[in-house]
Coordinates of C-alpha atoms in Angstrom, one line a residue:
M1 CA -13.9 20.3 -24.4
L2 CA -13.9 21.4 -21.2
E3 CA -15.9 20.5 -18.3
K4 CA -16.6 22.6 -15.4
Y5 CA -15.6 21.4 -11.9
K6 CA -15.6 22.7 -8.1
E7 CA -12.8 22.4 -5.5
G8 CA -12.6 24.4 -2.2
Q9 CA -14.2 27.9 -3.2
V10 CA -12.8 27.6 -7.0
T11 CA -14.6 26.6 -9.9
F12 CA -12.5 25.8 -12.7
L13 CA -12.3 24.3 -16.5
S14 CA -10.8 21.2 -17.2
P15 CA -10.4 18.9 -20.1
P16 CA -12.4 15.6 -18.7
I17 CA -11.1 14.4 -15.5
Q18 CA -9.3 10.8 -15.7
K19 CA -9.5 8.5 -12.8
V20 CA -6.0 7.7 -13.3
P21 CA -4.1 10.7 -14.1
T22 CA -1.1 10.3 -16.5
T23 CA 1.2 12.5 -18.2
G24 CA -0.4 12.2 -21.6
M25 CA -3.1 14.3 -20.5
Q26 CA -4.2 17.3 -22.4
V27 CA -3.7 19.3 -19.2
F28 CA -2.9 17.6 -15.7
Y29 CA -5.5 17.8 -12.9
N30 CA -5.3 14.9 -10.1
P31 CA -8.9 14.9 -8.4
Q32 CA -7.2 12.4 -5.7
S33 CA -4.8 15.3 -4.7
E34 CA -7.5 17.5 -3.4
L35 CA -6.2 16.7 0.4
N36 CA -2.8 18.1 -0.7
R37 CA -3.9 21.0 -2.1
D38 CA -6.6 21.5 1.1
I39 CA -3.6 21.1 3.5
T40 CA -1.4 23.3 1.4
I41 CA -4.2 26.2 1.8
C42 CA -4.1 25.4 5.6
V43 CA -0.2 25.3 6.0
I44 CA 0.3 28.5 3.8
Q45 CA -2.2 30.5 6.1
A46 CA -0.7 29.2 9.3
F47 CA 2.6 30.0 8.0
L48 CA 1.6 33.6 7.2
N49 CA 0.1 33.9 10.4
H50 CA 2.8 32.5 12.8
Y51 CA 5.6 34.8 10.9
E52 CA 3.2 37.8 10.5
K53 CA 4.1 38.0 6.7
T54 CA 1.9 40.4 4.8
D55 CA 2.1 40.6 0.8
A56 CA 3.2 37.3 0.2
R57 CA 4.4 36.5 -3.1
V58 CA 3.8 32.6 -4.3
C59 CA 4.8 30.4 -7.2
T60 CA 3.5 27.4 -8.5
P61 CA 5.9 26.5 -11.6
L62 CA 4.1 23.2 -12.4
A63 CA 0.5 24.9 -12.4
G64 CA -1.7 22.4 -14.9
T65 CA -5.3 23.5 -14.8
G66 CA -4.1 26.3 -12.3
V67 CA -6.4 25.2 -9.2
R68 CA -3.6 24.9 -6.7
A69 CA -2.5 28.8 -7.4
I70 CA -6.2 30.0 -7.9
R71 CA -7.4 28.4 -4.5
I72 CA -4.1 29.8 -3.0
A73 CA -5.1 33.5 -4.3
K74 CA -8.6 33.0 -3.5
E75 CA -8.5 31.2 0.0
V76 CA -5.3 32.5 1.6
D77 CA -5.4 36.0 3.5
R78 CA -2.2 38.4 2.6
I79 CA -1.2 37.1 -0.7
K80 CA -0.2 39.6 -2.7
S81 CA 1.0 37.8 -6.1
V82 CA 0.8 34.2 -7.5
V83 CA 3.1 33.2 -10.7
A84 CA 1.2 30.3 -12.1
G85 CA 3.7 28.6 -14.5
D86 CA 3.3 25.7 -17.0
C87 CA 5.4 24.2 -20.2
N88 CA 2.2 23.3 -21.7
P89 CA 0.8 26.2 -23.8
I90 CA -3.2 24.8 -23.4
A91 CA -2.4 24.7 -19.3
A92 CA -1.0 28.2 -19.7
E93 CA -4.3 29.5 -21.4
L94 CA -6.7 27.6 -19.2
I95 CA -5.1 29.1 -16.2
K96 CA -5.9 32.6 -17.7
R97 CA -9.3 31.5 -18.2
N98 CA -9.6 29.8 -15.2
S99 CA -8.5 33.2 -13.2
E100 CA -10.7 34.9 -14.7
L101 CA -13.6 32.9 -13.9
N102 CA -12.6 33.2 -10.4
R103 CA -12.0 36.9 -10.2
V104 CA -8.5 36.7 -9.1
S105 CA -6.7 37.8 -12.7
E106 CA -5.4 40.6 -11.2
I107 CA -3.3 38.6 -8.6
I108 CA -2.4 35.7 -10.9
E109 CA 0.6 36.0 -13.1
V110 CA 0.8 33.2 -15.8
H111 CA 3.8 32.1 -17.5
H112 CA 4.1 29.6 -20.3
S113 CA 7.4 28.4 -19.3
D114 CA 9.7 25.7 -18.4
A115 CA 9.5 25.2 -14.5
N116 CA 13.4 25.5 -14.0
L117 CA 13.6 28.5 -16.3
L118 CA 10.7 30.4 -14.5
L119 CA 12.3 30.0 -11.2
T120 CA 16.0 30.9 -12.3
R121 CA 14.4 34.2 -13.6
H122 CA 13.4 34.9 -10.0
H123 CA 17.0 34.3 -8.6
H124 CA 17.8 38.1 -8.0
R125 CA 17.1 38.8 -4.4
S126 CA 14.6 41.5 -5.7
R127 CA 12.4 38.8 -7.5
K128 CA 12.6 35.9 -4.9
F129 CA 9.3 34.4 -3.6
D130 CA 7.8 33.8 0.2
I131 CA 6.5 30.7 -1.1
I132 CA 7.2 28.0 -3.6
D133 CA 5.2 25.0 -4.1
I134 CA 6.8 22.2 -6.3
D135 CA 4.2 19.7 -7.0
P136 CA 5.2 17.4 -9.8
F137 CA 4.1 13.9 -11.5
G138 CA 7.1 12.2 -10.2
S139 CA 9.9 13.5 -8.4
P140 CA 10.7 16.9 -7.4
R141 CA 14.5 16.6 -7.3
N142 CA 15.3 18.3 -10.8
F143 CA 13.6 21.4 -9.6
F144 CA 15.3 21.8 -6.3
A145 CA 18.4 24.1 -7.3
A146 CA 16.2 26.0 -9.1
A147 CA 13.5 26.7 -6.2
I148 CA 16.0 27.1 -3.7
G149 CA 17.5 29.5 -5.8
A150 CA 14.0 31.4 -5.9
I151 CA 12.9 31.2 -2.3
K152 CA 13.4 33.9 0.2
S153 CA 15.0 33.8 3.4
H154 CA 12.5 32.9 6.3
G155 CA 10.5 31.4 3.2
L156 CA 8.2 28.2 2.8
L157 CA 9.4 25.2 0.2
C158 CA 6.8 23.1 -0.2
L159 CA 7.4 19.5 -2.3
T160 CA 5.5 16.8 -3.3
A161 CA 7.2 13.4 -4.3
T162 CA 5.1 10.5 -6.2
D163 CA 8.3 8.3 -7.1
I164 CA 7.3 6.5 -4.0
P165 CA 8.8 3.1 -5.3
V166 CA 12.1 4.7 -5.5
L167 CA 12.5 6.2 -2.3
V168 CA 10.8 3.0 -0.6
G169 CA 13.8 0.7 -1.9
I170 CA 12.0 -1.0 -4.4
R171 CA 14.4 0.9 -7.4
P172 CA 17.6 1.3 -5.3
K173 CA 19.7 2.2 -8.2
A174 CA 17.1 4.6 -9.3
C175 CA 17.0 6.1 -5.8
M176 CA 21.0 6.4 -5.5
K177 CA 21.1 8.4 -9.3
R178 CA 18.2 10.7 -8.5
Y179 CA 18.7 11.3 -4.7
A180 CA 22.4 10.2 -4.2
A181 CA 21.1 8.2 -1.0
N182 CA 20.7 4.4 -0.4
P183 CA 17.2 3.4 0.2
A184 CA 16.1 0.4 2.6
R185 CA 13.3 -1.8 2.3
T186 CA 11.3 -1.9 5.4
E187 CA 8.0 -1.8 7.1
Y188 CA 8.5 1.7 7.7
G189 CA 9.7 2.5 4.3
H190 CA 7.2 5.7 3.9
E191 CA 9.0 7.6 6.7
L192 CA 12.5 6.5 5.3
A193 CA 11.0 8.1 2.0
I194 CA 10.2 11.3 3.8
R195 CA 13.5 11.6 5.4
L196 CA 15.6 10.4 2.1
L197 CA 13.7 13.3 0.4
L198 CA 14.3 15.7 3.1
G199 CA 18.1 14.6 3.3
S200 CA 18.4 15.4 -0.6
A201 CA 16.7 18.7 -0.3
V202 CA 18.7 19.9 2.7
R203 CA 21.9 18.9 1.1
E204 CA 21.0 20.8 -2.2
A205 CA 20.1 23.9 0.2
A206 CA 23.1 23.9 2.3
S207 CA 25.2 24.1 -1.6
Q208 CA 23.4 27.8 -1.8
D209 CA 24.0 28.5 1.8
I210 CA 20.3 28.0 2.8
G211 CA 19.1 25.9 5.7
L212 CA 15.8 24.0 5.5
K213 CA 13.9 22.7 8.3
P214 CA 10.5 20.5 8.0
L215 CA 7.5 22.3 9.4
L216 CA 5.0 19.3 8.5
A217 CA 5.4 16.2 6.7
F218 CA 2.9 13.7 5.9
Y219 CA 2.6 10.6 3.3
A220 CA -1.2 9.7 1.8
D221 CA -2.3 8.2 -1.1
H222 CA 0.5 8.1 -3.6
Y223 CA 2.7 10.9 -2.8
I224 CA 4.8 12.1 0.1
R225 CA 4.7 16.0 1.0
V226 CA 6.9 18.4 2.7
F227 CA 6.7 21.9 3.8
C228 CA 10.2 23.4 4.7
Y229 CA 11.3 26.6 6.6
A230 CA 13.9 28.2 4.6
S231 CA 16.5 30.7 5.9
K232 CA 19.6 32.1 4.5
G233 CA 23.0 31.7 6.0
D234 CA 26.1 29.8 6.5
E235 CA 24.8 28.9 10.2
A236 CA 21.3 28.0 9.0
A237 CA 23.1 25.7 6.4
W238 CA 25.3 24.1 8.5
A239 CA 22.8 23.4 11.4
A240 CA 20.4 21.7 8.7
I241 CA 23.6 19.6 7.5
S242 CA 24.2 18.5 11.2
Q243 CA 20.8 17.0 11.2
L244 CA 21.5 14.2 8.5
G245 CA 22.8 11.2 9.4
H246 CA 21.9 7.2 8.5
L247 CA 19.8 4.4 9.7
V248 CA 20.8 1.1 10.0
H249 CA 18.0 -1.7 10.1
C250 CA 18.4 -5.8 10.7
D251 CA 16.3 -7.9 9.0
E252 CA 16.8 -10.8 11.3
C253 CA 15.6 -9.2 14.8
G254 CA 14.0 -5.8 13.5
F255 CA 16.7 -3.6 15.4
R256 CA 17.0 -0.3 14.1
Q257 CA 19.3 2.7 15.0
L258 CA 19.0 6.2 13.4
T259 CA 21.9 8.4 14.0
N260 CA 22.5 12.5 13.0
K261 CA 26.5 11.4 13.1
F262 CA 28.1 10.1 10.1
Q263 CA 29.8 7.1 11.6
H264 CA 30.9 3.6 10.3
F265 CA 28.5 1.0 10.7
Q266 CA 29.6 -2.6 11.6
P267 CA 28.6 -5.3 8.7
S268 CA 26.8 -7.0 11.5
C269 CA 23.8 -6.2 13.5
P270 CA 24.6 -4.9 17.2
K271 CA 22.2 -6.9 18.7
C272 CA 21.9 -10.4 16.9
D273 CA 24.9 -10.2 14.8
S274 CA 23.1 -11.0 11.9
K275 CA 24.7 -10.0 8.7
R276 CA 21.2 -9.3 7.1
T277 CA 21.6 -5.3 7.8
Q278 CA 20.6 -2.6 5.5
I279 CA 22.1 1.0 5.8
A280 CA 20.1 3.9 4.5
G281 CA 20.8 7.4 3.9
P282 CA 22.1 9.9 4.0
L283 CA 18.5 11.1 5.5
W284 CA 17.1 13.5 7.7
A285 CA 17.4 12.1 11.2
N286 CA 15.9 14.8 13.6
S287 CA 11.8 15.7 13.9
L288 CA 9.7 15.6 10.7
G289 CA 7.8 18.7 12.1
S290 CA 7.1 21.7 14.5
R291 CA 4.2 21.2 17.0
V292 CA 3.4 25.1 16.7
F293 CA 3.4 25.0 13.0
I294 CA 1.2 21.6 12.8
D295 CA -1.2 23.0 15.4
G296 CA -1.8 26.5 13.7
A297 CA -2.6 24.4 10.2
L298 CA -5.1 22.2 12.3
K299 CA -6.8 25.5 13.6
E300 CA -7.1 26.7 10.1
S301 CA -8.5 23.6 9.0
L302 CA -11.4 23.6 11.4
Q303 CA -12.2 27.4 10.2
K304 CA -12.1 26.7 6.2
P305 CA -14.7 25.2 3.9
L306 CA -12.7 22.3 2.6
G307 CA -13.5 19.2 0.7
T308 CA -11.5 16.9 2.7
K309 CA -12.1 18.6 6.4
R310 CA -12.8 15.3 8.1
R311 CA -9.7 13.3 6.8
L312 CA -7.6 16.6 7.1
T313 CA -7.7 17.1 10.7
R314 CA -7.5 13.6 11.4
L315 CA -4.2 13.3 9.7
L316 CA -3.0 16.7 11.6
K317 CA -4.2 15.3 14.9
R318 CA -2.3 12.5 14.3
L319 CA 0.8 14.0 13.4
L320 CA 0.4 16.0 16.6
K321 CA 0.2 12.7 18.5
E322 CA 3.0 11.1 16.8
L323 CA 5.5 13.8 16.7
D324 CA 7.2 13.4 19.9
G325 CA 7.9 9.9 19.3
P326 CA 10.9 8.2 18.1
P327 CA 11.6 7.7 14.6
T328 CA 10.4 4.7 12.7
Y329 CA 7.3 2.7 13.5
F330 CA 6.4 -1.2 14.0
D331 CA 4.0 -3.0 11.9
L332 CA 1.8 -5.1 14.1
H333 CA 0.5 -7.4 11.4
K334 CA 3.7 -8.3 10.4
L335 CA 5.4 -9.0 13.8
C336 CA 2.4 -11.0 15.0
D337 CA 2.7 -12.9 11.7
E338 CA 6.4 -13.5 12.1
L339 CA 5.6 -14.7 15.6
E340 CA 2.7 -16.9 14.6
I341 CA 0.3 -15.5 17.1
P342 CA -3.2 -13.9 17.1
I343 CA -3.3 -9.7 16.5
P344 CA -4.4 -8.6 19.7
S345 CA -6.1 -5.0 19.9
F346 CA -4.0 -2.0 19.4
Q347 CA -5.3 -0.6 22.9
S348 CA -4.0 -3.5 24.7
V349 CA -0.5 -3.3 23.1
M350 CA -0.5 0.5 23.6
R351 CA -1.5 0.4 27.1
T352 CA 0.9 -2.4 27.9
L353 CA 4.0 -0.5 26.7
R354 CA 2.8 2.9 28.4
D355 CA 2.7 1.0 31.6
K356 CA 6.2 0.0 31.1
G357 CA 6.9 3.9 30.6
H358 CA 7.5 3.5 27.0
F359 CA 6.0 5.9 24.7
C360 CA 3.4 4.7 22.0
S361 CA 1.1 6.3 19.5
R362 CA -0.8 5.3 16.6
T363 CA 1.3 6.6 13.1
H364 CA -0.3 8.3 10.1
F365 CA 1.7 6.1 8.1
S366 CA 0.0 2.7 8.6
P367 CA -3.3 1.9 10.0
H368 CA -1.5 -1.5 11.4
A369 CA 1.3 0.2 12.9
I370 CA 2.5 2.1 16.2
R371 CA 5.1 4.4 16.8
T372 CA 6.9 3.5 20.3
S373 CA 10.3 3.9 21.9
A374 CA 10.1 0.3 22.9
S375 CA 12.8 -2.0 21.3
A376 CA 12.0 -4.6 18.7
Q377 CA 12.8 -7.0 21.6
T378 CA 10.5 -5.8 23.9
L379 CA 7.9 -5.2 21.4
H380 CA 8.2 -9.0 20.7
Q381 CA 8.2 -9.9 24.3
T382 CA 5.0 -7.8 25.1
L383 CA 3.1 -9.1 21.9
M384 CA 3.7 -12.8 23.3
Q385 CA 2.8 -11.6 26.9
I386 CA -0.5 -10.5 25.7
T387 CA -1.3 -13.4 24.0
E388 CA -0.6 -15.7 26.4
D389 CA -2.5 -13.5 29.1
E390 CA -5.4 -13.7 26.6
K391 CA -5.2 -17.7 26.4
H392 CA -5.6 -17.8 30.1
H393 CA -8.2 -15.1 30.3
V394 CA -10.5 -17.5 27.9

């Protein structure tokens, strides 16, 4: 039995929607990912505007009900065609019905096909896509090779990962098997998750002489999402590979160092000489986005009628503010708990750090965290100083 729903400018048919989606659903649709789809609409439009692309060809090889594909066809300007595929025959038929319902059937090309097979059929240079969106239930890793082979030079590769426990270090063996990288258990695990995902994608792309560069990356709800600019050639591939590195983290004093050099790390912390250190990587060691590109997506979000507009614009504004900050962030609640002191106001902490000449901003990764150029030791001292000042003030 099908029911009618609405998202963005699209009305679509779907089996009754479950609050908690599972792989056993007759046709997969996750209402909690509306933010993901809203930001995708804005990012694709900003990408086409910035690079002045026309007649773009898009592929969504894991299409489910087809909502993402149909929204791209209907809400983004200068789209020539969208290839929507799904290995579920019921889903493929439903995509056709939803395309007709939204009067975009002339733009949507539906395939009942395995995602990797669909992408591999488009590896010839005359059939490649300007934009490929990989949005699986779980890890996108198994689709990297086929997707990278089907993306045009100067194209946009969009990746979602929902296997967060693997990437944040809860299942380290699975991370090593799946992404060929070592994770770390830290308070900034969601940022490391993005960097590990990017590191794996960059290595796969480089093996095909393609360089990937993140234009926008974020964490929300149950997933991480990255949008990467793909450019063909040995130089582009090497430029991307050269931005990979490792991170060393000390569980004892909170010291962390991210380097884009493949160097030998000492088994002890360079600050406190503790042996309680973790090393994560290889991972992406450079910026997680482009200011021009994020700003373009923000402008689109303000102009388009989106269901998550308020949350989306707030997210993009925060991404812009933290973009120039250093890698990793500090959880103030965790630090204050360790120091056994009350949690001061974020404003007082940030003001004090800025007065000392440090970069400081909130981060979208956590409402309890700040991103700052101050060291863990400096932050500890600052928190203690603020606590003492507040005691005397009282």
